GROMACS .gro file of C-alpha atoms in nm:
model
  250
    1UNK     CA    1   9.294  10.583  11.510
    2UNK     CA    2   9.079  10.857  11.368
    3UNK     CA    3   8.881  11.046  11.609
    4UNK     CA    4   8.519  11.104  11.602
    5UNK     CA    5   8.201  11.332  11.686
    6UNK     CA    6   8.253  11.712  11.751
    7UNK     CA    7   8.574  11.670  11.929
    8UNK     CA    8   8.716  11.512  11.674
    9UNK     CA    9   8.654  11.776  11.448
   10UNK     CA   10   8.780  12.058  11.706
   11UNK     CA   11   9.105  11.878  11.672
   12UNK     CA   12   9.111  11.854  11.302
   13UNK     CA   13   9.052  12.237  11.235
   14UNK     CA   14   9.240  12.353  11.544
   15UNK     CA   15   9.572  12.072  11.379
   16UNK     CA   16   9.471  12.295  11.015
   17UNK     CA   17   9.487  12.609  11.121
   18UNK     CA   18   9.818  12.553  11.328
   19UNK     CA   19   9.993  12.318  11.061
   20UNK     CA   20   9.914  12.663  10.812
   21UNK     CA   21  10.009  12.860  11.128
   22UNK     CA   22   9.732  13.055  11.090
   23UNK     CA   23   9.817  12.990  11.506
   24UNK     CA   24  10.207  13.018  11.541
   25UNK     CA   25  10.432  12.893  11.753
   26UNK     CA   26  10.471  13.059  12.116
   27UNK     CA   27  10.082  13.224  12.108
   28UNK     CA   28   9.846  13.123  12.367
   29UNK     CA   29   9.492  13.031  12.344
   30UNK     CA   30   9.225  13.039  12.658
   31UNK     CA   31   8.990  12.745  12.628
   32UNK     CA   32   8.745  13.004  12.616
   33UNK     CA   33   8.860  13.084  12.291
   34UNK     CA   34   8.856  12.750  12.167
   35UNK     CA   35   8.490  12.759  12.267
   36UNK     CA   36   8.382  13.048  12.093
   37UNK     CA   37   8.601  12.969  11.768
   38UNK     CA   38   8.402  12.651  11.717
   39UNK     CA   39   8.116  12.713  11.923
   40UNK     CA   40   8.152  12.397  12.132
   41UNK     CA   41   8.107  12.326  12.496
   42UNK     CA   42   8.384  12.341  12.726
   43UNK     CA   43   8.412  11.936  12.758
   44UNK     CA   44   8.452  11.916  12.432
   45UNK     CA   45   8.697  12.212  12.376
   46UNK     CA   46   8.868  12.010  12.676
   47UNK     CA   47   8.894  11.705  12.499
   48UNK     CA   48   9.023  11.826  12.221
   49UNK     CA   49   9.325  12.026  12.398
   50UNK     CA   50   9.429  11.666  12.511
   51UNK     CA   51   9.417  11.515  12.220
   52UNK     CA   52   9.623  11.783  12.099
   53UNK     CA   53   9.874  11.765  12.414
   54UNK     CA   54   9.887  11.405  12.309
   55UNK     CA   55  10.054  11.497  11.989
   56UNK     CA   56  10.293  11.777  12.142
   57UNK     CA   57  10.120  12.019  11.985
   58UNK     CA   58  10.029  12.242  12.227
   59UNK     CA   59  10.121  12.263  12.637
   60UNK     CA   60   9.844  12.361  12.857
   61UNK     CA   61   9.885  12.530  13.175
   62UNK     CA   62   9.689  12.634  13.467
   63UNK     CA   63   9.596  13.048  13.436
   64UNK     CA   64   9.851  13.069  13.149
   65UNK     CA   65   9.606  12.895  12.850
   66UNK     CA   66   9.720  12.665  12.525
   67UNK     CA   67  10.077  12.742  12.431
   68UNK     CA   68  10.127  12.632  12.059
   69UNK     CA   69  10.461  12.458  12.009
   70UNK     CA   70  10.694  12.484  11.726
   71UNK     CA   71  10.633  12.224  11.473
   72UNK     CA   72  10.982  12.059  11.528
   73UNK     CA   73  10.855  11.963  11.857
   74UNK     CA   74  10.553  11.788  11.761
   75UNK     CA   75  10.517  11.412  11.694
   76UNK     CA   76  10.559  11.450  11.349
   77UNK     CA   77  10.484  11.060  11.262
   78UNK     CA   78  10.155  11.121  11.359
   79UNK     CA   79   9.945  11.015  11.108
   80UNK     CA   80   9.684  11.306  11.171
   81UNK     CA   81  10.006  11.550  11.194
   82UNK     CA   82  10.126  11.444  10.869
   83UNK     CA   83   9.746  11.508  10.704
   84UNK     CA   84   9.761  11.887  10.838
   85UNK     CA   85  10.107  11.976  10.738
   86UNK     CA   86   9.996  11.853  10.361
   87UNK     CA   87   9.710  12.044  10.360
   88UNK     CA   88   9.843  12.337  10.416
   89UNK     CA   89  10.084  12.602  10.251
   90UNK     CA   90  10.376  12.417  10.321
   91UNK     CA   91  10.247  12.094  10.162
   92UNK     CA   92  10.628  12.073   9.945
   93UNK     CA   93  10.805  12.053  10.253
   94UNK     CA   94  10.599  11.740  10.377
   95UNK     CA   95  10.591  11.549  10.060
   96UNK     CA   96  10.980  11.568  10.007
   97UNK     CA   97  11.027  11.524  10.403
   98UNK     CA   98  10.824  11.193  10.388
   99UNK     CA   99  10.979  11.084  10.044
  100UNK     CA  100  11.321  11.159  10.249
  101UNK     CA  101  11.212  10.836  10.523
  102UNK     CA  102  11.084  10.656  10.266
  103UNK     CA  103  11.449  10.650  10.076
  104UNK     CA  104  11.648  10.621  10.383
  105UNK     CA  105  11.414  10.352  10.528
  106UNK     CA  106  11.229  10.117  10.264
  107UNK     CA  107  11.598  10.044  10.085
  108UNK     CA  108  11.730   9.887  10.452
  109UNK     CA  109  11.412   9.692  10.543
  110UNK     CA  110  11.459   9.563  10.207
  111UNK     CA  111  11.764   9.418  10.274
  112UNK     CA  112  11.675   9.281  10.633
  113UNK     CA  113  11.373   9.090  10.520
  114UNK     CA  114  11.583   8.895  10.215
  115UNK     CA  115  11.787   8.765  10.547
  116UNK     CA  116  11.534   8.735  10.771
  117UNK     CA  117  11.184   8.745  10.643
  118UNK     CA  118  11.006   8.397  10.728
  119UNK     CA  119  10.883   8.190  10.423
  120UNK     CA  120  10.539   8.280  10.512
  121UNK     CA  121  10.634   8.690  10.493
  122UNK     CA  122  10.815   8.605  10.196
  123UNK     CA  123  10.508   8.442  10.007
  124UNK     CA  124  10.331   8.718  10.100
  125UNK     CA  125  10.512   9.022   9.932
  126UNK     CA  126  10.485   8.831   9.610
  127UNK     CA  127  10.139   8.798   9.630
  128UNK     CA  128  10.125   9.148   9.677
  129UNK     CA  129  10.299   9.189   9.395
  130UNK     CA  130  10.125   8.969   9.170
  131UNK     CA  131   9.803   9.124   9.288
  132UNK     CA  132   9.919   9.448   9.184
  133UNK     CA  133  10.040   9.268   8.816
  134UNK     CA  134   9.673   9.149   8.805
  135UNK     CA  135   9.481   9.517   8.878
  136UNK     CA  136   9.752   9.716   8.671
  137UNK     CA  137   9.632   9.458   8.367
  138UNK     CA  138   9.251   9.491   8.454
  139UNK     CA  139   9.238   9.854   8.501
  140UNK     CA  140   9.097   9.838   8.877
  141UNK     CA  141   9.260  10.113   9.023
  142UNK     CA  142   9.132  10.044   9.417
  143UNK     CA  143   9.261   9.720   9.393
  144UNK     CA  144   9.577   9.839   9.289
  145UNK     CA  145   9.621  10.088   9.593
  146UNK     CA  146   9.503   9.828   9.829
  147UNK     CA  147   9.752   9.572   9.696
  148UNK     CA  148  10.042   9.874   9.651
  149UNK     CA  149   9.967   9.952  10.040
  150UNK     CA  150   9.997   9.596  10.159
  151UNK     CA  151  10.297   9.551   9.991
  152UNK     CA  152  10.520   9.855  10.175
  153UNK     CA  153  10.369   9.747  10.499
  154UNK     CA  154  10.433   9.383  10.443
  155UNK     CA  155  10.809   9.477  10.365
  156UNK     CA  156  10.821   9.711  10.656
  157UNK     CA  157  10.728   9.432  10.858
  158UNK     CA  158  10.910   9.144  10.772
  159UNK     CA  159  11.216   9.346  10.829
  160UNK     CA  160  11.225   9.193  11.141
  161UNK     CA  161  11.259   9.582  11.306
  162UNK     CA  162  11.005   9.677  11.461
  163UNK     CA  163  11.057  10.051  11.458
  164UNK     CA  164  11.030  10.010  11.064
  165UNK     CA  165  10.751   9.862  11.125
  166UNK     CA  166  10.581  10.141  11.270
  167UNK     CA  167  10.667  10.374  11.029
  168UNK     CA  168  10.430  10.236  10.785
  169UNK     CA  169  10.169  10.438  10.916
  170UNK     CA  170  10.384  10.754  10.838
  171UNK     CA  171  10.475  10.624  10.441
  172UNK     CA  172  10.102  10.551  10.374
  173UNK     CA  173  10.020  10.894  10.417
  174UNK     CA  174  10.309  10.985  10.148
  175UNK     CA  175  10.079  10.718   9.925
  176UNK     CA  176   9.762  10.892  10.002
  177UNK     CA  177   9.935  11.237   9.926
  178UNK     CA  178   9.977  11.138   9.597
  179UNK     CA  179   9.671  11.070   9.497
  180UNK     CA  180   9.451  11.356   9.668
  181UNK     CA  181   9.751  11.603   9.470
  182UNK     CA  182   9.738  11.452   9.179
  183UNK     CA  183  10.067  11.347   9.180
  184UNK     CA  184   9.964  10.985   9.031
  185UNK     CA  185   9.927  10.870   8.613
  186UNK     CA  186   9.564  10.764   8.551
  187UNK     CA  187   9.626  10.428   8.542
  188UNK     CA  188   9.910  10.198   8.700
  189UNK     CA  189  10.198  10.162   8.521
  190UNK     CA  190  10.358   9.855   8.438
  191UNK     CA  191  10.683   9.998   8.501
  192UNK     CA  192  10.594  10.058   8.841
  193UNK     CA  193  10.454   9.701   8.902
  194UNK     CA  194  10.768   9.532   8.748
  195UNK     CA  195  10.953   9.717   9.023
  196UNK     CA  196  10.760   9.603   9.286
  197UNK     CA  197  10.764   9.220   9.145
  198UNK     CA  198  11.150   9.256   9.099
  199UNK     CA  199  11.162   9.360   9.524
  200UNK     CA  200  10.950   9.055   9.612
  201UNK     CA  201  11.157   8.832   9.412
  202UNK     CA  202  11.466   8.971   9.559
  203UNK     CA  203  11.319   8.933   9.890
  204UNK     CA  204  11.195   8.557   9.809
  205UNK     CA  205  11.542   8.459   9.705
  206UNK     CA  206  11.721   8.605   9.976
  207UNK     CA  207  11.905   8.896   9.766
  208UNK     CA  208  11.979   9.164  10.019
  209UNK     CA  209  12.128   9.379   9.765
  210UNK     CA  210  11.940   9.328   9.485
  211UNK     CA  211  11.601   9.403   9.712
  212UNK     CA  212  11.728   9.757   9.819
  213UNK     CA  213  11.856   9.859   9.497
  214UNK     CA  214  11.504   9.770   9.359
  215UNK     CA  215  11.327   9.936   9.671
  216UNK     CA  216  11.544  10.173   9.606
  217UNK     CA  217  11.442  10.231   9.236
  218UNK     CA  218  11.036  10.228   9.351
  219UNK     CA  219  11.133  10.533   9.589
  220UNK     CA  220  11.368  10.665   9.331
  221UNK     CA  221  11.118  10.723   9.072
  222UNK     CA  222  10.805  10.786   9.294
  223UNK     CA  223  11.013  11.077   9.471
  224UNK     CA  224  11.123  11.235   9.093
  225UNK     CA  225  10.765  11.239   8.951
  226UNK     CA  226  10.670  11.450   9.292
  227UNK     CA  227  10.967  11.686   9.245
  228UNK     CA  228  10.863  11.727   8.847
  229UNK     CA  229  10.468  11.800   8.934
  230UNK     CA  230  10.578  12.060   9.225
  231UNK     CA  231  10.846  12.204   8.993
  232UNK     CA  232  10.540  12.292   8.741
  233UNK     CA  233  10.313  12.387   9.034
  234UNK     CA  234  10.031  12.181   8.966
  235UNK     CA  235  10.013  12.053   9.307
  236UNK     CA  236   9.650  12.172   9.455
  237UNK     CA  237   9.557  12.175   9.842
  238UNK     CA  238   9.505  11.864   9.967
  239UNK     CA  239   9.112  11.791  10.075
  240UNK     CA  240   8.977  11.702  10.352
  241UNK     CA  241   8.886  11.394  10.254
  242UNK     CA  242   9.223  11.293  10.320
  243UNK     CA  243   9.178  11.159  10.641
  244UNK     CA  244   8.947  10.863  10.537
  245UNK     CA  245   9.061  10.797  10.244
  246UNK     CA  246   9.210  10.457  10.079
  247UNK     CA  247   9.608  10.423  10.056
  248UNK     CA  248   9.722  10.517   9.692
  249UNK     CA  249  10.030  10.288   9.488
  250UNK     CA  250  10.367  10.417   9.514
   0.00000   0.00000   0.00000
């Protein structure tokens, strides 16, 4: 859930600035300093400290201050989390990090839900699919993205596993990512959309195999037009915008 009003941005800029570590790990922050740095009041530089706890962030302790944790010990499948790291310096390291889970995960949920999606989870991914064959051919690009997203959390979920389930959350933002970097064509391919009709088919039918070797394929290619756009450094910050914005296709 986003967060919103003036603590809600606290947290955002506060998350930038140590995702960039323009705050490092191990330095402590008064809530004083909070205050002054974004000229807030101290309930609100309060509430934003625990929304920051939340997410492992920081630690807070009595006459010691905020004590900014190394990144590995964050909750790094926070959806928020995952916005800051890509906007900052280090962007790379998210993008092939999150294209890592999705090609270690999507391939196996594949494979669960051709044995035990329900019919009604199966008819669903193809109408994903179809609705994706359907904006590709008209051009609508929003449709597209809202079909592309449905379709990777539908799979997720009709794995049947309901930590892969949850993880949707964390591959959307990979989706996103894409589009705010520029790390998308102009218009959907049809490549792409036969690959995503050839998983719900393979799903529908009950093909375990032939559903993660075609999720597998989706991640495949998704993963080596990242690596070829970083590799010519055209990748640009990411915007703030990010946080709100629509899922992008994969």
């Amino acid at each position: 859930m986003e967060l919103r009003g003036l603590h809600g941005q606290v947290v955002d800029a506060l998350g930038r600035s140590l995702a960039a570590e323009e705050l490092r790990a191990g330095q402590v922050l008064r809530l004083e300093d909070v205050q002054e740095r974004y000229g807030v009041s101290r309930t609100v530089a309060r509430e934003a400290v625990r929304v920051l706890e939340s997410k492992r962030v920081v630690t807070s302790r009595p006459r010691v201050g905020l004590t900014v944790r190394p990144m590995s010990a964050w909750n790094l499948y926070d959806p928020q989390v995952i916005r800051w790291r890509l906007a900052s310096p280090a962007r790379d390291v998210q993008l092939r990090e999150l294209a890592e889970l999705r090609a270690a995960v999507e391939p196996a949920a594949a494979a669960l839900a051709a044995e035990l999606a329900t019919p009604a989870e199966r008819r669903e991914l193809v109408a994903h699919a179809l609705t994706m064959a359907d904006a590709a051919r008209d051009g609508d690009r929003p449709a597209f993205v809202a079909a592309d997203t449905a379709f990777h959390r539908a799979l997720l979920t009709a794995s049947g596993n309901g930590m892969f389930a949850q993880l949707a959350e964390a591959t959307e933002e990979l989706l996103v990512a894409r589009r705010d970097l520029l790390l998308l064509p102009e218009r959907p391919e049809t490549s792409a959309v036969r690959r995503h009709l050839d998983v719900a088919e393979a799903v529908a039918a009950g093909r375990a195999a032939e559903a993660a070797q075609a999720v597998a394929s989706i991640v495949r290619a998704a993963r080596d037009e990242v690596e070829r756009l970083l590799a010519c450094a055209l990748v640009p910050s990411a915007s703030p915008s990010t946080a709100t914005s629509s899922k992008e296709s994969s």
